[in-house]
mmCIF file of C-alpha atoms in Angstrom:
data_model
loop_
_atom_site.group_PDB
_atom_site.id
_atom_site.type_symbol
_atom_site.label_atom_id
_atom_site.label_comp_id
_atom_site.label_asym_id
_atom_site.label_seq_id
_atom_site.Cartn_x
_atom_site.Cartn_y
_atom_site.Cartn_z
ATOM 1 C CA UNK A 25 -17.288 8.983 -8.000
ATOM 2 C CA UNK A 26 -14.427 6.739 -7.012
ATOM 3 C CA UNK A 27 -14.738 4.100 -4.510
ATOM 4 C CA UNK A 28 -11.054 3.443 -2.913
ATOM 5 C CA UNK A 29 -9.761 0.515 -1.021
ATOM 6 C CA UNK A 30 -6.150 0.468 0.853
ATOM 7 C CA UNK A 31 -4.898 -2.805 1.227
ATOM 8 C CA UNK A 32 -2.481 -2.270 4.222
ATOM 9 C CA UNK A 33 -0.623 -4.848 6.730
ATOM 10 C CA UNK A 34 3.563 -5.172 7.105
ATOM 11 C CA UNK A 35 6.122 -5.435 4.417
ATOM 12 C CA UNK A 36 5.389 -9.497 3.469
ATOM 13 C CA UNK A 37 1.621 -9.933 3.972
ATOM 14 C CA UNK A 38 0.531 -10.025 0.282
ATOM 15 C CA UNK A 39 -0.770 -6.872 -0.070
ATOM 16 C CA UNK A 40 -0.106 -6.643 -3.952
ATOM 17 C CA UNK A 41 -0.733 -9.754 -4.649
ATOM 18 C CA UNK A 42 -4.477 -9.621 -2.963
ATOM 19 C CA UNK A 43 -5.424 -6.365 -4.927
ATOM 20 C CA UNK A 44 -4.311 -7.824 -7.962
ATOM 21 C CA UNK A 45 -6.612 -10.513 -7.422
ATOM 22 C CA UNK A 46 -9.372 -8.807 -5.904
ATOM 23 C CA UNK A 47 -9.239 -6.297 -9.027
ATOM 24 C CA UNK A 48 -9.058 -9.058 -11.425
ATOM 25 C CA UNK A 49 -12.288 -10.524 -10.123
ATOM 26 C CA UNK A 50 -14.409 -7.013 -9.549
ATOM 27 C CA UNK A 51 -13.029 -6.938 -13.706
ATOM 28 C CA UNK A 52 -14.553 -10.505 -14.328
ATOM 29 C CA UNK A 53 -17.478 -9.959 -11.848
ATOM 30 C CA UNK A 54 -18.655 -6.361 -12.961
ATOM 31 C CA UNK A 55 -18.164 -6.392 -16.742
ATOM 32 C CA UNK A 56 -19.741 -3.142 -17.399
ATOM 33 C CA UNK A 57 -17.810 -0.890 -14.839
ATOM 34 C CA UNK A 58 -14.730 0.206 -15.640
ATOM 35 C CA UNK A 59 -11.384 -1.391 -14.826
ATOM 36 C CA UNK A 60 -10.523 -0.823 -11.474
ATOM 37 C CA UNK A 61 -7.471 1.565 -11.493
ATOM 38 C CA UNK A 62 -4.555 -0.284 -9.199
ATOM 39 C CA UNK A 63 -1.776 1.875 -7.223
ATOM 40 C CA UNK A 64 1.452 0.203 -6.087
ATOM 41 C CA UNK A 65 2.549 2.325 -3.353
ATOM 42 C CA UNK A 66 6.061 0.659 -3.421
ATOM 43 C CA UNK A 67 6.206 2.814 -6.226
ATOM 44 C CA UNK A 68 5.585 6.280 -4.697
ATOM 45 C CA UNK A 69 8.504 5.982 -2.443
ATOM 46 C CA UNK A 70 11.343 8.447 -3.568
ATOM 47 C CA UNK A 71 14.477 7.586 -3.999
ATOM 48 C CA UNK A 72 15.828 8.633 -0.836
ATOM 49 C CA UNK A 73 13.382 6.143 0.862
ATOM 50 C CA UNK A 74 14.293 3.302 -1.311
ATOM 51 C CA UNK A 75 17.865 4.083 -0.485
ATOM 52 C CA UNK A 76 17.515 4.045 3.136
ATOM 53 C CA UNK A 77 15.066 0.645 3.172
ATOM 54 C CA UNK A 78 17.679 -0.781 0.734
ATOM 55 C CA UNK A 79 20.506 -0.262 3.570
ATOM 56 C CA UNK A 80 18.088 -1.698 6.342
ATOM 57 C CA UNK A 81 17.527 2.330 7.654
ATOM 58 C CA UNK A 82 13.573 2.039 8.675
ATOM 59 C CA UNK A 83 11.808 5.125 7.607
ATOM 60 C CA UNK A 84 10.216 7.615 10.091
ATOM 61 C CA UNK A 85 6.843 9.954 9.634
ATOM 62 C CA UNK A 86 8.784 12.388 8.100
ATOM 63 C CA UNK A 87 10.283 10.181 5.163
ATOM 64 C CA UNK A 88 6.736 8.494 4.895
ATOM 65 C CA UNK A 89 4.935 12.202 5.091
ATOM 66 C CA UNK A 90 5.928 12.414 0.577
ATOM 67 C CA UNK A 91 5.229 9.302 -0.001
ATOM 68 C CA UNK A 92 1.845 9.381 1.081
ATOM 69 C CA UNK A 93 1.456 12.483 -0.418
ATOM 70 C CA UNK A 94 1.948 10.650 -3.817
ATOM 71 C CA UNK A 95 -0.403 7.994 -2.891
ATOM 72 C CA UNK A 96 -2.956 10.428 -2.013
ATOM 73 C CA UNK A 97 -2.491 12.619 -4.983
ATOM 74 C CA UNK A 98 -3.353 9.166 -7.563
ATOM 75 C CA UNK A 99 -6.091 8.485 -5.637
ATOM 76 C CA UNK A 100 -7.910 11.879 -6.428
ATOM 77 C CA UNK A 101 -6.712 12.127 -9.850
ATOM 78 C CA UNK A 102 -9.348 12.261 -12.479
ATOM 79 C CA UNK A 103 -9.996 8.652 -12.895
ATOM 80 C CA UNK A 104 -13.551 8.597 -14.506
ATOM 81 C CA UNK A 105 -15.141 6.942 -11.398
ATOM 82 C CA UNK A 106 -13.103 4.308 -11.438
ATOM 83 C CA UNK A 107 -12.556 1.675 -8.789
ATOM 84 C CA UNK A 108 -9.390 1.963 -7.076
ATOM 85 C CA UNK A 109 -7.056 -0.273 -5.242
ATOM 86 C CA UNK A 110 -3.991 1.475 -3.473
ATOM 87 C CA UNK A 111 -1.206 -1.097 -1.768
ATOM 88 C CA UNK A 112 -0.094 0.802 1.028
ATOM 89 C CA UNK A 113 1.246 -0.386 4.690
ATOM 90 C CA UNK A 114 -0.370 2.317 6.494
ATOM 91 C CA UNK A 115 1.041 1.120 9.453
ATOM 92 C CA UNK A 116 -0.057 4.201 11.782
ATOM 93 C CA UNK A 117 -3.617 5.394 12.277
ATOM 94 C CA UNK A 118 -2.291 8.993 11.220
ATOM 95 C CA UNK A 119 -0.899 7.511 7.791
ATOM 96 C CA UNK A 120 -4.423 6.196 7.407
ATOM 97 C CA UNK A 121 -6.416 9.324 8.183
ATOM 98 C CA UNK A 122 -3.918 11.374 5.642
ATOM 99 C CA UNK A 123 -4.896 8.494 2.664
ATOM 100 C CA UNK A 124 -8.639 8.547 4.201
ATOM 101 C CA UNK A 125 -8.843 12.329 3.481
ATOM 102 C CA UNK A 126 -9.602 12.113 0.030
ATOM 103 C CA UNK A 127 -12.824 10.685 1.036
ATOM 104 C CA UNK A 128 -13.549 14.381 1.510
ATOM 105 C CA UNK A 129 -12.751 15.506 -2.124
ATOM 106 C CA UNK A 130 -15.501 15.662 -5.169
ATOM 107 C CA UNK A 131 -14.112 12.358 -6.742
ATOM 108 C CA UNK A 132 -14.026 10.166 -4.244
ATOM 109 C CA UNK A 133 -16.867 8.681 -2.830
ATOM 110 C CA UNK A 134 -15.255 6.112 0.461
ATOM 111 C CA UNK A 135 -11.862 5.006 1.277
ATOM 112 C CA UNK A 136 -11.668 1.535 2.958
ATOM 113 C CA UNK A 137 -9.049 0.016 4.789
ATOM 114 C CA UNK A 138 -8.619 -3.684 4.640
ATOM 115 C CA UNK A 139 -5.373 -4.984 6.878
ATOM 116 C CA UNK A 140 -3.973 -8.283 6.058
ATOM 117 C CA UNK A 141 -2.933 -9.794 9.110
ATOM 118 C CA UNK A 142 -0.012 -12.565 8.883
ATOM 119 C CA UNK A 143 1.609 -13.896 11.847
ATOM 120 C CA UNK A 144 5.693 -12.705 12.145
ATOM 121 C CA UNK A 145 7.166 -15.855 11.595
ATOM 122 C CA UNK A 146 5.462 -16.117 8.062
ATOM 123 C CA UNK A 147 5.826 -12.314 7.076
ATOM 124 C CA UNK A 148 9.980 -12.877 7.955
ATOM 125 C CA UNK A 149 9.717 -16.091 5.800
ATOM 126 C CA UNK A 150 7.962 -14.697 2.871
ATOM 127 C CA UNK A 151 11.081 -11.225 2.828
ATOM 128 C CA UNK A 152 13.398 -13.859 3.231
ATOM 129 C CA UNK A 153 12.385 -15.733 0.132
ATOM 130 C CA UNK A 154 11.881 -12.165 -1.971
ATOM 131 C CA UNK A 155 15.338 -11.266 -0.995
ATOM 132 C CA UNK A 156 16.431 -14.495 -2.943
ATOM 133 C CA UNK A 157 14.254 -13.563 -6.156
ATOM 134 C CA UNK A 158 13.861 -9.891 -6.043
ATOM 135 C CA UNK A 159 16.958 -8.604 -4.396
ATOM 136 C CA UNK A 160 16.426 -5.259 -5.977
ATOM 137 C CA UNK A 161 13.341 -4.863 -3.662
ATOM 138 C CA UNK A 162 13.895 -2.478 -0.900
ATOM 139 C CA UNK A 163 11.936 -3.643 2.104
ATOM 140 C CA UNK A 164 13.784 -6.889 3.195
ATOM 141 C CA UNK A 165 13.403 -9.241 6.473
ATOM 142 C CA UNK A 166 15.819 -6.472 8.058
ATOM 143 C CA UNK A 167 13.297 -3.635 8.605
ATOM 144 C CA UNK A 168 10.469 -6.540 9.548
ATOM 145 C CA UNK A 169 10.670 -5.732 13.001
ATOM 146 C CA UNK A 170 10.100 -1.517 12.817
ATOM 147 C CA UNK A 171 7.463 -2.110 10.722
ATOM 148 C CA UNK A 172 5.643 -4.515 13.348
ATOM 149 C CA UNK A 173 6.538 -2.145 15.882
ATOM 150 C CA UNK A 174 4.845 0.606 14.079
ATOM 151 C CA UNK A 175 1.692 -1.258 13.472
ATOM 152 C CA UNK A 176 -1.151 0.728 14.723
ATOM 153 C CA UNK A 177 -4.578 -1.459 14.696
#
């Protein structure tokens, strides 16, 4: 069974960047599990979403309601008991209990929640300086604020 961790915080607080590395060293720590399997949740957004983030529109529950619905649905795909780490904001307790459901399945053993907490000053600094190198990404220093306002810890 799979063991499944959601790295969650705000748009900005390195949540790809710390399950990359925390996958990298369960890889070089564990050598005879599998690879941990890694889901960018960026990635599950449809295109309607990315549109709307793209124009500064925040989303609401129900834009967010298919998008987790994709999340969800990797994390219970038939992954061979692989470790999983899912990049997610989960900013509201509901979002979390909807990705936390799949605990209940046959493939999933636990889902674990680990927020990244960066103060707002830093998480507006860091968008900033993606806007400048990755102005294709959709979540910029613009929709900062609804995300903090959204946080539910």
């Amino acid at each position: 069974m799979s063991r499944v961790w959601v790295i969650m915080g705000a748009a900005g607080s390195g949540k790809s960047t710390t399950a990359e590395k925390v996958s990298f060293e369960l890889k070089r720590i564990y050598k005879n599990r599998p690879a941990p399997v890694f889901i960018e949740g960026d990635d599950h957004h449809p295109p309607e979403n990315k549109a709307k983030m793209s124009r500064g529109i925040p989303l609401d529950d129900t834009d967010r309601a298919p998008w987790l619905e994709a999340i969800k649905k990797g994390m219970i795909d038939p992954i061979g008991g692989k470790d999983i780490f899912v990049t997610c904001s989960a900013l509201k307790k509901s979002y979390r209990d909807t990705l936390a459901s799949v605990a209940e399945t046959d493939v999933v053993k636990s889902v674990r929640f680990i927020c990244l907490k960066v103060t707002e000053d830093e998480l507006r600094s860091r968008l900033e300086k993606r806007q400048e190198t990755d102005p294709s990404h959709p979540l910029g220093a613009a929709l900062l604020q609804s995300q903090l306002e959204s946080l539910e810890i």
